[in-house]
XYZ file of C-alpha atoms in Angstrom:
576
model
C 71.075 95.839 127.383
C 71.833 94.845 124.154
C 74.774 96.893 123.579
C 76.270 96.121 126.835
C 75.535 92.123 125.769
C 77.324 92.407 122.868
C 80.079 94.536 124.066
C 80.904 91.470 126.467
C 80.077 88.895 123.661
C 83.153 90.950 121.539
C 85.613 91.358 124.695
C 85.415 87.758 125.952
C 85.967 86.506 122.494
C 88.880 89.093 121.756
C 90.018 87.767 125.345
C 89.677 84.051 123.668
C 91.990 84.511 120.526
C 94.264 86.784 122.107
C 94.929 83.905 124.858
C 94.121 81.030 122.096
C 97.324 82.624 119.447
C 99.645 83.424 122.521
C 103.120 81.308 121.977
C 106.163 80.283 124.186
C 109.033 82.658 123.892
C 111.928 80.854 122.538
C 115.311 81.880 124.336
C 118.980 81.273 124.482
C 120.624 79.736 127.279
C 122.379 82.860 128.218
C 119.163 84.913 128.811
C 118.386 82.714 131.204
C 119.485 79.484 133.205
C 117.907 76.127 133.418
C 116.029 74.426 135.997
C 118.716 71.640 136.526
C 119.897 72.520 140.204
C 116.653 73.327 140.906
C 114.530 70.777 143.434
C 111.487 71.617 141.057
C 113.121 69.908 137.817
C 113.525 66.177 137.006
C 116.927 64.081 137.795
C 119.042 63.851 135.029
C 119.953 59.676 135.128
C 119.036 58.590 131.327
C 122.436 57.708 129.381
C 122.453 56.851 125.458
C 121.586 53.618 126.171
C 118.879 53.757 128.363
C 117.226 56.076 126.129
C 118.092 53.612 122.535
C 116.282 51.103 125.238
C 113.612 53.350 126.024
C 112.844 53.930 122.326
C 112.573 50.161 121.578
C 110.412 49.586 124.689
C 108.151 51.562 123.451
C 107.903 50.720 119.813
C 108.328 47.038 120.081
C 105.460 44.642 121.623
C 103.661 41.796 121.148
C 102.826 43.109 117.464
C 105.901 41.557 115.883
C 105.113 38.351 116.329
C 101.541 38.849 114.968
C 101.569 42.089 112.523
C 104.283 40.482 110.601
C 102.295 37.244 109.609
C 98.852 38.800 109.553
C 99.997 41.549 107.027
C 101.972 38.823 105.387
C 99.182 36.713 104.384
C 97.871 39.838 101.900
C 101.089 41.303 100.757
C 102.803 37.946 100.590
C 106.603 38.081 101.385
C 106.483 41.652 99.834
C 105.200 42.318 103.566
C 109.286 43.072 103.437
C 109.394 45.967 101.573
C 106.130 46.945 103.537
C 107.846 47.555 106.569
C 110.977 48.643 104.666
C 108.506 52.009 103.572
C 107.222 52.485 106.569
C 110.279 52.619 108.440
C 111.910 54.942 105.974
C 108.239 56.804 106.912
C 109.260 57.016 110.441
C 112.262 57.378 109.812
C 111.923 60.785 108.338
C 109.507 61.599 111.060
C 112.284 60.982 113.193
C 114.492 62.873 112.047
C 112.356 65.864 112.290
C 111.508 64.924 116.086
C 115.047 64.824 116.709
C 115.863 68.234 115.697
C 113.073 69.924 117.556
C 114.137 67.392 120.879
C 118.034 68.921 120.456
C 116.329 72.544 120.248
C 114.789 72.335 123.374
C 117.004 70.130 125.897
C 115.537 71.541 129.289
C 112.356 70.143 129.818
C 109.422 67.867 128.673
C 106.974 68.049 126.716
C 107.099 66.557 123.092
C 105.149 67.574 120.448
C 102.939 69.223 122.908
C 106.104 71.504 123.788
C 106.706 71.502 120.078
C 103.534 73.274 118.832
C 103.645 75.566 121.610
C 106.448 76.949 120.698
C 106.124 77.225 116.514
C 102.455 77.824 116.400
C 100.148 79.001 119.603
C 98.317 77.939 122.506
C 95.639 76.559 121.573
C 97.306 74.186 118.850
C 99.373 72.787 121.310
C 96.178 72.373 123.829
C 94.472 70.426 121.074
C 97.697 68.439 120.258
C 98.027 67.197 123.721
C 93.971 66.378 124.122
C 94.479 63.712 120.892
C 97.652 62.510 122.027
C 96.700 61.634 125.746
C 93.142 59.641 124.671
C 95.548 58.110 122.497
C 97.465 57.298 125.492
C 95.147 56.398 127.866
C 92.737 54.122 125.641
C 96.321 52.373 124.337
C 97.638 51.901 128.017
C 93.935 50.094 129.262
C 94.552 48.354 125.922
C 97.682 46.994 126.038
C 97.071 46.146 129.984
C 94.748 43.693 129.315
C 96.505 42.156 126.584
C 99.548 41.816 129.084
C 97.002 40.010 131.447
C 95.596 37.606 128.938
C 98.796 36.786 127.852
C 99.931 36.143 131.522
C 96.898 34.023 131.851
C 97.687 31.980 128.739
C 101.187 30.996 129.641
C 99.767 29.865 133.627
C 97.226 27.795 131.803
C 100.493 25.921 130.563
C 100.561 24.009 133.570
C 97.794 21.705 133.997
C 96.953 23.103 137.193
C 95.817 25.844 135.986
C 94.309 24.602 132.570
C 90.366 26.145 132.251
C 90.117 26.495 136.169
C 91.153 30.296 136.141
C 87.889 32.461 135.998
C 87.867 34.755 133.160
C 87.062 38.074 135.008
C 90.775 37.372 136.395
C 92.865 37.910 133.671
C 90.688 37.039 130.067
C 87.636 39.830 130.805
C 84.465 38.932 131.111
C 82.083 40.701 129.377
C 78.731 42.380 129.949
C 76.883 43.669 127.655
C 79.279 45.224 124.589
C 80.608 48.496 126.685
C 81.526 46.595 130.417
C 84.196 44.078 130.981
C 85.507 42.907 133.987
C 89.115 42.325 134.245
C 90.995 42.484 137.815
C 94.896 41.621 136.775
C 94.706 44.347 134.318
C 94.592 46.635 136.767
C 96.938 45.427 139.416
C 99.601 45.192 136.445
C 99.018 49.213 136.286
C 99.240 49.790 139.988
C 102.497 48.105 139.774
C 104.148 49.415 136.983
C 102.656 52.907 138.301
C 104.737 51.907 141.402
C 108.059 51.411 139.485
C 107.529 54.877 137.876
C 106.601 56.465 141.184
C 110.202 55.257 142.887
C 112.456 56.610 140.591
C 113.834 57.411 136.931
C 116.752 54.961 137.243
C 114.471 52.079 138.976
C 112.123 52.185 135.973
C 114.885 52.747 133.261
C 116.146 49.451 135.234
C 113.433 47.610 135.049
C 112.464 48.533 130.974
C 116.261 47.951 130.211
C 115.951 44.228 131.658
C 112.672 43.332 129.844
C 113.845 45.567 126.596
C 116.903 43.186 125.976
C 114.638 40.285 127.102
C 112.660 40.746 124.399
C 115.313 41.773 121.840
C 117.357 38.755 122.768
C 114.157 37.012 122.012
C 113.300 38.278 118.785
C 116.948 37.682 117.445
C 117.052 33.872 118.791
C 113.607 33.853 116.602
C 115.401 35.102 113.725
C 118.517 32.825 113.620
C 115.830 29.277 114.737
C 114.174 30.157 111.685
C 116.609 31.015 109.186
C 117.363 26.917 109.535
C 114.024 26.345 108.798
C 113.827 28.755 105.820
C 112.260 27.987 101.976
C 113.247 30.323 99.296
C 110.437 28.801 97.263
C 108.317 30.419 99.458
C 109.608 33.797 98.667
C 108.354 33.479 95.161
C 106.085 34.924 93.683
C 107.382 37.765 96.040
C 104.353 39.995 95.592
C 101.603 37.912 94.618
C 98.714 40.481 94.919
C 100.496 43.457 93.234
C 102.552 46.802 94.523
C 99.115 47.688 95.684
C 99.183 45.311 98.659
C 102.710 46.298 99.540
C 101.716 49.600 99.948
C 98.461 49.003 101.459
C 100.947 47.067 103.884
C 102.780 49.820 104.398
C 100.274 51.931 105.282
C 99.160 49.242 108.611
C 102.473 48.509 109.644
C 103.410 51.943 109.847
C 101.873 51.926 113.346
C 104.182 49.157 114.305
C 107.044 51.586 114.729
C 105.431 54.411 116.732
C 106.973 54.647 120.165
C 110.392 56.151 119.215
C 108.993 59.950 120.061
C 108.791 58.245 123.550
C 112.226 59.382 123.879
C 111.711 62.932 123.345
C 109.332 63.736 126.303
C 112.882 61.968 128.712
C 114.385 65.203 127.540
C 114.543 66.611 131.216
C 115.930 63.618 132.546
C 118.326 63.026 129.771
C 122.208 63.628 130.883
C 123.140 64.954 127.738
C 120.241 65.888 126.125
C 121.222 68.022 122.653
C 123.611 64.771 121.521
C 121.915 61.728 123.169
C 117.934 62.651 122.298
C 118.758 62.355 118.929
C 120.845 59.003 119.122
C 118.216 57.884 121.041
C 115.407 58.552 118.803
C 117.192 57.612 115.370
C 118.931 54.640 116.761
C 116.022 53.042 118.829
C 113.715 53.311 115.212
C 116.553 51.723 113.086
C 117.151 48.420 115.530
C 113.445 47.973 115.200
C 113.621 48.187 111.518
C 116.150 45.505 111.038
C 114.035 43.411 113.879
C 110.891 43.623 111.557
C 112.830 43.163 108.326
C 114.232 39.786 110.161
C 111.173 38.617 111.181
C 108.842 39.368 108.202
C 111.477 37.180 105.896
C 112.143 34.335 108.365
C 107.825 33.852 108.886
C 107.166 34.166 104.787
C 110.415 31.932 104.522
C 109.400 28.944 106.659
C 105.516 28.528 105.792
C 104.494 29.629 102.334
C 102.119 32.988 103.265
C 98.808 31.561 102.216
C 99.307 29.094 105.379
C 100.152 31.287 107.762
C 97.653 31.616 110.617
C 95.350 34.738 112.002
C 95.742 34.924 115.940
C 99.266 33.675 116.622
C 101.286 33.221 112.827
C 104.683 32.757 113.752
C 104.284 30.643 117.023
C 102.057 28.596 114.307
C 104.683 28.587 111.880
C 107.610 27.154 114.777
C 105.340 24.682 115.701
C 104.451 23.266 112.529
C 108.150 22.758 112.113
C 108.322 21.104 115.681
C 109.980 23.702 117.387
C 107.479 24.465 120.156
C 110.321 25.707 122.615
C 109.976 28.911 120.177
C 106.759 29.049 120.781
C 107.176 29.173 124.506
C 109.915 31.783 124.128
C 107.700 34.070 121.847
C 105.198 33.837 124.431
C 107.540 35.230 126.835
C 108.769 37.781 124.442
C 105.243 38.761 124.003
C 105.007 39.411 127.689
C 107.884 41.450 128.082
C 107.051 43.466 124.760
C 104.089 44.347 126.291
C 105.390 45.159 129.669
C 107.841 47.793 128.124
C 105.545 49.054 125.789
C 102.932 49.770 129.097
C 105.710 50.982 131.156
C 107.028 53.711 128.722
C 103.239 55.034 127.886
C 102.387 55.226 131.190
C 105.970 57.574 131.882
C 105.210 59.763 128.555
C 101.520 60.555 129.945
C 102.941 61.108 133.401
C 105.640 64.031 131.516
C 103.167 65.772 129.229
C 100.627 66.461 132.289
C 103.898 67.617 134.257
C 103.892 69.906 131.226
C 100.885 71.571 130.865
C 100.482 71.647 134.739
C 103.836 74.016 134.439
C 101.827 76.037 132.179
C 98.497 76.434 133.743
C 96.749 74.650 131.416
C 95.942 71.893 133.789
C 96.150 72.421 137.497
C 98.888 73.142 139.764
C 99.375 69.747 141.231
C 100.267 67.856 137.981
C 103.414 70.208 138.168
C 104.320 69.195 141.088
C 108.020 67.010 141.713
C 108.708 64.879 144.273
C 111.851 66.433 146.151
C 113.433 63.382 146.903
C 112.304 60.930 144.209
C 112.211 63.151 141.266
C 109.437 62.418 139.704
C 105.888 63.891 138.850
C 104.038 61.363 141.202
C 100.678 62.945 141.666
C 100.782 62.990 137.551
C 102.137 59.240 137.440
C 99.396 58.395 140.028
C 96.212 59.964 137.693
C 97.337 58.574 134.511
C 97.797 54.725 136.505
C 94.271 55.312 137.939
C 92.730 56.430 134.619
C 94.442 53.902 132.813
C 93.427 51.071 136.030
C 89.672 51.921 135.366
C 89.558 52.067 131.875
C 91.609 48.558 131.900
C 89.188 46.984 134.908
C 86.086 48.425 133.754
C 85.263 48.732 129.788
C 86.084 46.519 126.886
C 88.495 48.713 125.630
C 89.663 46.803 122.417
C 86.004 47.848 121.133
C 87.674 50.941 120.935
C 90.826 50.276 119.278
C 89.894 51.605 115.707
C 89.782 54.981 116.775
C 93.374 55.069 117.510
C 96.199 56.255 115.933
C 94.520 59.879 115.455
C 96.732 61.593 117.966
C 99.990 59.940 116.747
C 99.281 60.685 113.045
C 98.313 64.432 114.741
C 101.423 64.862 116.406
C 103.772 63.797 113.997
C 102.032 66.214 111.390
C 102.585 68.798 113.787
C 105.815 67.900 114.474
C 107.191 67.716 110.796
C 105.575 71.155 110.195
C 107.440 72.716 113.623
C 110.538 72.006 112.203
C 109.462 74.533 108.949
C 107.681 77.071 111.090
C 110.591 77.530 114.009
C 113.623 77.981 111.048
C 111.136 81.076 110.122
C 111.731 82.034 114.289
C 114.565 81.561 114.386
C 115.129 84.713 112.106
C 113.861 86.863 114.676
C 115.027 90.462 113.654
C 112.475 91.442 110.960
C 114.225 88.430 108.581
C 110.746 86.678 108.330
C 107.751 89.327 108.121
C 104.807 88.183 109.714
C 102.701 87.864 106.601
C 105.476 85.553 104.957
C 105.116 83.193 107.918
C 101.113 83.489 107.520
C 101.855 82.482 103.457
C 104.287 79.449 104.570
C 101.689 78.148 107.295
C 99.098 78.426 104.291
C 101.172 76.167 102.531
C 101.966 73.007 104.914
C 98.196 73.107 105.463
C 97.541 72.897 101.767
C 100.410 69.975 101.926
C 98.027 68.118 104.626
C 94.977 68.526 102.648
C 96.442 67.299 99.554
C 97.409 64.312 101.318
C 94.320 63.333 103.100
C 93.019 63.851 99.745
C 94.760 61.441 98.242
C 94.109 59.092 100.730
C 90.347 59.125 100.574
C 91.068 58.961 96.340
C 93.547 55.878 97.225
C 91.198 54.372 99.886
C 88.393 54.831 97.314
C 89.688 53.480 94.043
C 89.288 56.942 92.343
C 91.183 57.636 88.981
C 94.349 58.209 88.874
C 94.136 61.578 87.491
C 92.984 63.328 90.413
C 95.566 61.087 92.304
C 97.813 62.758 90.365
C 96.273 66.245 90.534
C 96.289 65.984 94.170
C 100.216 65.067 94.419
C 101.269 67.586 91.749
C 99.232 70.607 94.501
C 101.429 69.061 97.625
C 103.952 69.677 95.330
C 103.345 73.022 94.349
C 103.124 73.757 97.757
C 105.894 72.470 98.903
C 108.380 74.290 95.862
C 106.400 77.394 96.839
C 108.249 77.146 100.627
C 111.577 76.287 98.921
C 111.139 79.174 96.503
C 110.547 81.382 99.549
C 114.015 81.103 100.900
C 115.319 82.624 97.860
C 112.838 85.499 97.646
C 113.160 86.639 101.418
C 116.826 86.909 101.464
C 116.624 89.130 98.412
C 114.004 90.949 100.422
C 116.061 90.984 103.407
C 119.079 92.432 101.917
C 116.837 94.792 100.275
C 115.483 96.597 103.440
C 117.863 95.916 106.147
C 121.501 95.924 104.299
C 122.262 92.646 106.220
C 124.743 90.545 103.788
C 125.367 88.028 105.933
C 123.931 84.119 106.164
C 119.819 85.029 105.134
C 118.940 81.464 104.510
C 115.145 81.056 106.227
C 116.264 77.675 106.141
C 119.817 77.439 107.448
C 120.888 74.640 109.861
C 118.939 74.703 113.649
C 121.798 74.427 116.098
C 122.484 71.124 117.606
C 120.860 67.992 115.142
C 119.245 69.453 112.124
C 117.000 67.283 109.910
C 118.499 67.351 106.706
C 115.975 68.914 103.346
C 113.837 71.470 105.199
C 111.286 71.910 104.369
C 111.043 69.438 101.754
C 111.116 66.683 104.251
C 109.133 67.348 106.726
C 106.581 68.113 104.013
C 106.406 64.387 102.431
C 106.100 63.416 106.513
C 103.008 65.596 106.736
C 101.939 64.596 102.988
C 102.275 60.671 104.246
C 100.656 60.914 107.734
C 97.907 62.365 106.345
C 97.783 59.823 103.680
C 97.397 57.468 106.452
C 94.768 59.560 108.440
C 92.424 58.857 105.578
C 92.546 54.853 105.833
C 91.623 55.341 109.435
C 88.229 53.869 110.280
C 85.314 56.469 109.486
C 84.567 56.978 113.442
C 88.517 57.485 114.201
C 87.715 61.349 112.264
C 84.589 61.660 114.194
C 86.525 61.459 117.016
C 89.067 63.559 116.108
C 86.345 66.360 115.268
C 84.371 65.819 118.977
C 87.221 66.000 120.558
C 88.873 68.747 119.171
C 85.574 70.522 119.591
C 85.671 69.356 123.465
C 89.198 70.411 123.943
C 88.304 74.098 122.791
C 85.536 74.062 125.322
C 87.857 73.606 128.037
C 90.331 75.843 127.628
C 87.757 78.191 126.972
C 86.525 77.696 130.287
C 89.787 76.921 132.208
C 92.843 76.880 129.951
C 92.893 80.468 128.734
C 92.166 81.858 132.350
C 94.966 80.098 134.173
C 98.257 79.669 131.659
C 100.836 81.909 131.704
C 103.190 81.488 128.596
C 105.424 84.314 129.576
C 106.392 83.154 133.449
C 110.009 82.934 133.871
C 110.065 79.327 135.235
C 108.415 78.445 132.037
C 110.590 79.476 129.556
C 112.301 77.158 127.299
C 115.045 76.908 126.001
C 116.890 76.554 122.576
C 120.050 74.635 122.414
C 122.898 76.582 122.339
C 125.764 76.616 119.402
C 128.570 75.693 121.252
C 127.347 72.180 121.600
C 125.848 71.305 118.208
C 126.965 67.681 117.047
């Protein structure tokens, strides 16, 4: 008994990692055709635009007219060069999800897609699992703060002032878990609506409320600069460099929404050029939105004035421009309309994803014929999202966000590395010198949360030090690499022609691999240590959960290898 018992203890856990380590097969075009003309794939209607539109909608929401003051009142009008890092953060982080979305045209998927590919099945299991809570906690959260906004701007009229219940639109709460909130929810069923009829009909309707809002922002910008002090700017960082950085590290989280853009790859007319316009070019209007913003608010009130809740509708109305305030209240609303609408189509795209896989069940794969679109997918992550929003006082919950983007954009930055080793397929990378390069982008990641926690913590300096210098000893070990294995190469296979482990990726490639996407894994990690204590508990439970699900259905069901599941790389011919 005991030797058959552990006979089946060993073969269902060599059944586990040999499923668990299994990868997608990355092909070229001519091995195999796309799904475009198929009735199974996704229309193709997105142009450049739509997707530059798509990228703002999702990174831009109510937060710039509040992030910008409240971060303002620590760093002072240094808040500037706050945002200034963290978009040149992001910006690096979108340059490496740019590459990987021109690699792989054909089909959704994002970083989920992403770490399928480069690393294994179960990586990209346990990327999607933080990602989506991400999602759907965000989406409940950002529904109700559409709905109290709503309710705000009807209490305008003094019809409405204090005679609108609060479980309509405000929440009213019982007990600290339960909140009742009923316009949060018909908001999703709406919206889930929109995304239901059609690619173009939502792309319509977050195009109108994108330039809304952008139109807003900018009339913001230019009613202010009238109203602007440079006396105010000075002393420009009253607290130190150590605020400004400390800045950084919040409104980092301001930007995320440009990887939106790639999970549209499938619906994308030109994928391999636009995806990268789209993701590059969304992230630098929002800079330049922020960088307006942040100096017209520390311009016009000096930053120790500047209010908690509502700073820069404070700040126009102190100067007697309460029109603006109006109009930032109806930028708010549209910011957080487009912001909703775009999460709710990402979620909808990854489980189309992993239902093509097996990972989830069959009928999150399935397309409308007619409409397009993944509607049974669209219609879960609207009902999660509906009860989550109606139900629970979800902006309890808020600090334990921002795990899954800081996961995927780690994972991201260190696809970029790992698929330049795959892409030297015939014996140019040996198995144990990918092994030795995967070694060292985790030792980048450690290093950085490390020197987080020692920021976060006030340590010394010295081990702040001693904790950059082994990132970088890391990262000059990949570099170093490249020199080593072509020598290697040339050695044992007589092959004299271009050996670089790091040459270009056909289609966009992110300039400095792999030193690059190493300071984007360095930095996100950095920021994964300031995250509130529970946010790594929940990273930890849930990554624990996710395993226990595939174990049970995941690594029975997916099939990596099925034709209609292939994807593929970009081809040559049409690099930019």
């Amino acid at each position: 008994m005991r030797i058959g018992s552990s006979s089946s203890s060993s073969s269902g856990c060599s059944r586990f990692w040999s499923s668990a380590l299994r990868s997608k097969r990355l092909v070229s075009p001519a091995e195999k055709a796309a799904r475009d003309s198929s009735d199974l794939g996704l229309s193709r209607r997105l142009g450049v635009l739509d997707l530059v539109l798509l990228g703002i909608g999702a990174s831009i929401g109510a937060g710039i007219f509040v992030v910008t003051g409240t971060v303002a009142r620590d760093a002072g009008p240094g808040v500037t060069i706050s945002f200034i890092l963290a978009g040149a953060s992001c910006v690096i982080n979108a340059l490496c999800y740019a590459e990987l979305a021109s690699r792989f045209p054909a089909v959704v998927g994002g970083a989920y897609l992403y770490a399928y590919t480069a690393f294994n099945e179960l990586t990209a299991f346990l990327v999607f699992g933080q990602l989506m809570l991400d999602y759907h906690i965000g989406a409940a959260s950002i529904a109700r703060s559409l709905a109290n906004y709503l309710i705000n701007i009807l209490e305008l009229f003094p019809v409405f002032k204090d005679n609108i219940p609060k479980w309509i639109g405000h929440g009213e709460n019982i007990g600290d878990v339960l909140s009742i909130n009923v316009l949060a929810p018909i908001l999703l069923v709406l919206l889930t609506f929109i995304l239901c009829r059609g690619v173009q009909e939502s792309s319509v309707v977050n195009s109108l409320m994108t330039v809304t809002k952008v139109v807003i922002v900018i009339i913001v910008i230019f009613a202010g600069a009238f109203e602007v002090d440079v006396s105010n700017w000075s002393p420009f960082a009253p607290n130190g460099l150590k605020a400004i950085f400390t800045g950084a590290t919040v409104v980092f989280f301001a930007y995320v929404g440009f990887d939106a853009v790639a999970n549209s790859a499938e619906e994308s007319k030109r994928p391999q050029r636009d995806l990268p316009i789209g993701i590059i070019g969304s992230l630098l209007i929002c800079i330049a939105l922020y960088i307006g913003v942040c100096l017209v608010i520390t311009g016009m009130v000096p930053y120790k004035f500047l209010g908690e809740d509502a700073p820069l509708a404070e700040a126009f109305s102190s100067k007697g421009l309460k029109f603006v305030s109006i109009l930032i209240s109806i930028g708010a609303v549209a910011g957080l309309t487009t912001t909703l609408l775009v999460g709710l189509y990402v979620q909808s795209r990854l489980y189309l994803g992993l239902g093509r896989d097996g990972l989830l069940p069959s009928i999150f794969a399935k397309v409308h014929s007619k409409r397009h679109t993944p509607i049974h997918s669209q219609i879960w992550v609207g009902l999660v999202a509906s009860v989550l929003a109606g139900l629970l006082n979800v902006h309890v919950l808020s600090h334990i966000l921002s795990v899954g983007t800081l996961t995927g954009y780690s994972v991201v930055s260190a696809c970029v590395v790992v698929l330049r080793w795959k892409d030297k397929t015939n014996s140019q990378v040996s198995s144990a010198a990918e092994r030795e390069g995967v070694i060292c982008l985790i030792t980048v990641a450690v290093c950085g949360f490390a020197t987080g926690l020692l920021y976060r913590y006030d340590a010394s300096y010295i081990f702040l030090i001693l904790a950059i210098v082994l990132a970088a000893g890391a990262s000059a070990a990949l570099v170093l690499r490249q020199n080593t294995l072509m020598v290697v190469c040339v050695k044992y296979t007589k092959r004299k022609g271009n050996l670089k482990v790091y040459a270009d990726a056909p289609g966009f490639s992110c300039p400095g691999v792999p030193l690059l996407p190493n300071i984007c894994i360095f930095f996100n990690m950095f920021l994964f240590a300031q995250l509130h204590h529970e946010a790594w508990v929940r990273f930890v439970v849930l990554s624990v959960v996710m395993v226990g699900v595939y174990a049970i259905y995941g690594q029975y069901h997916a099939n990596p290898s099925a034709d209609e599941n292939i994807y593929h790389q970009a081809p040559e011919e049409e690099a930019l």
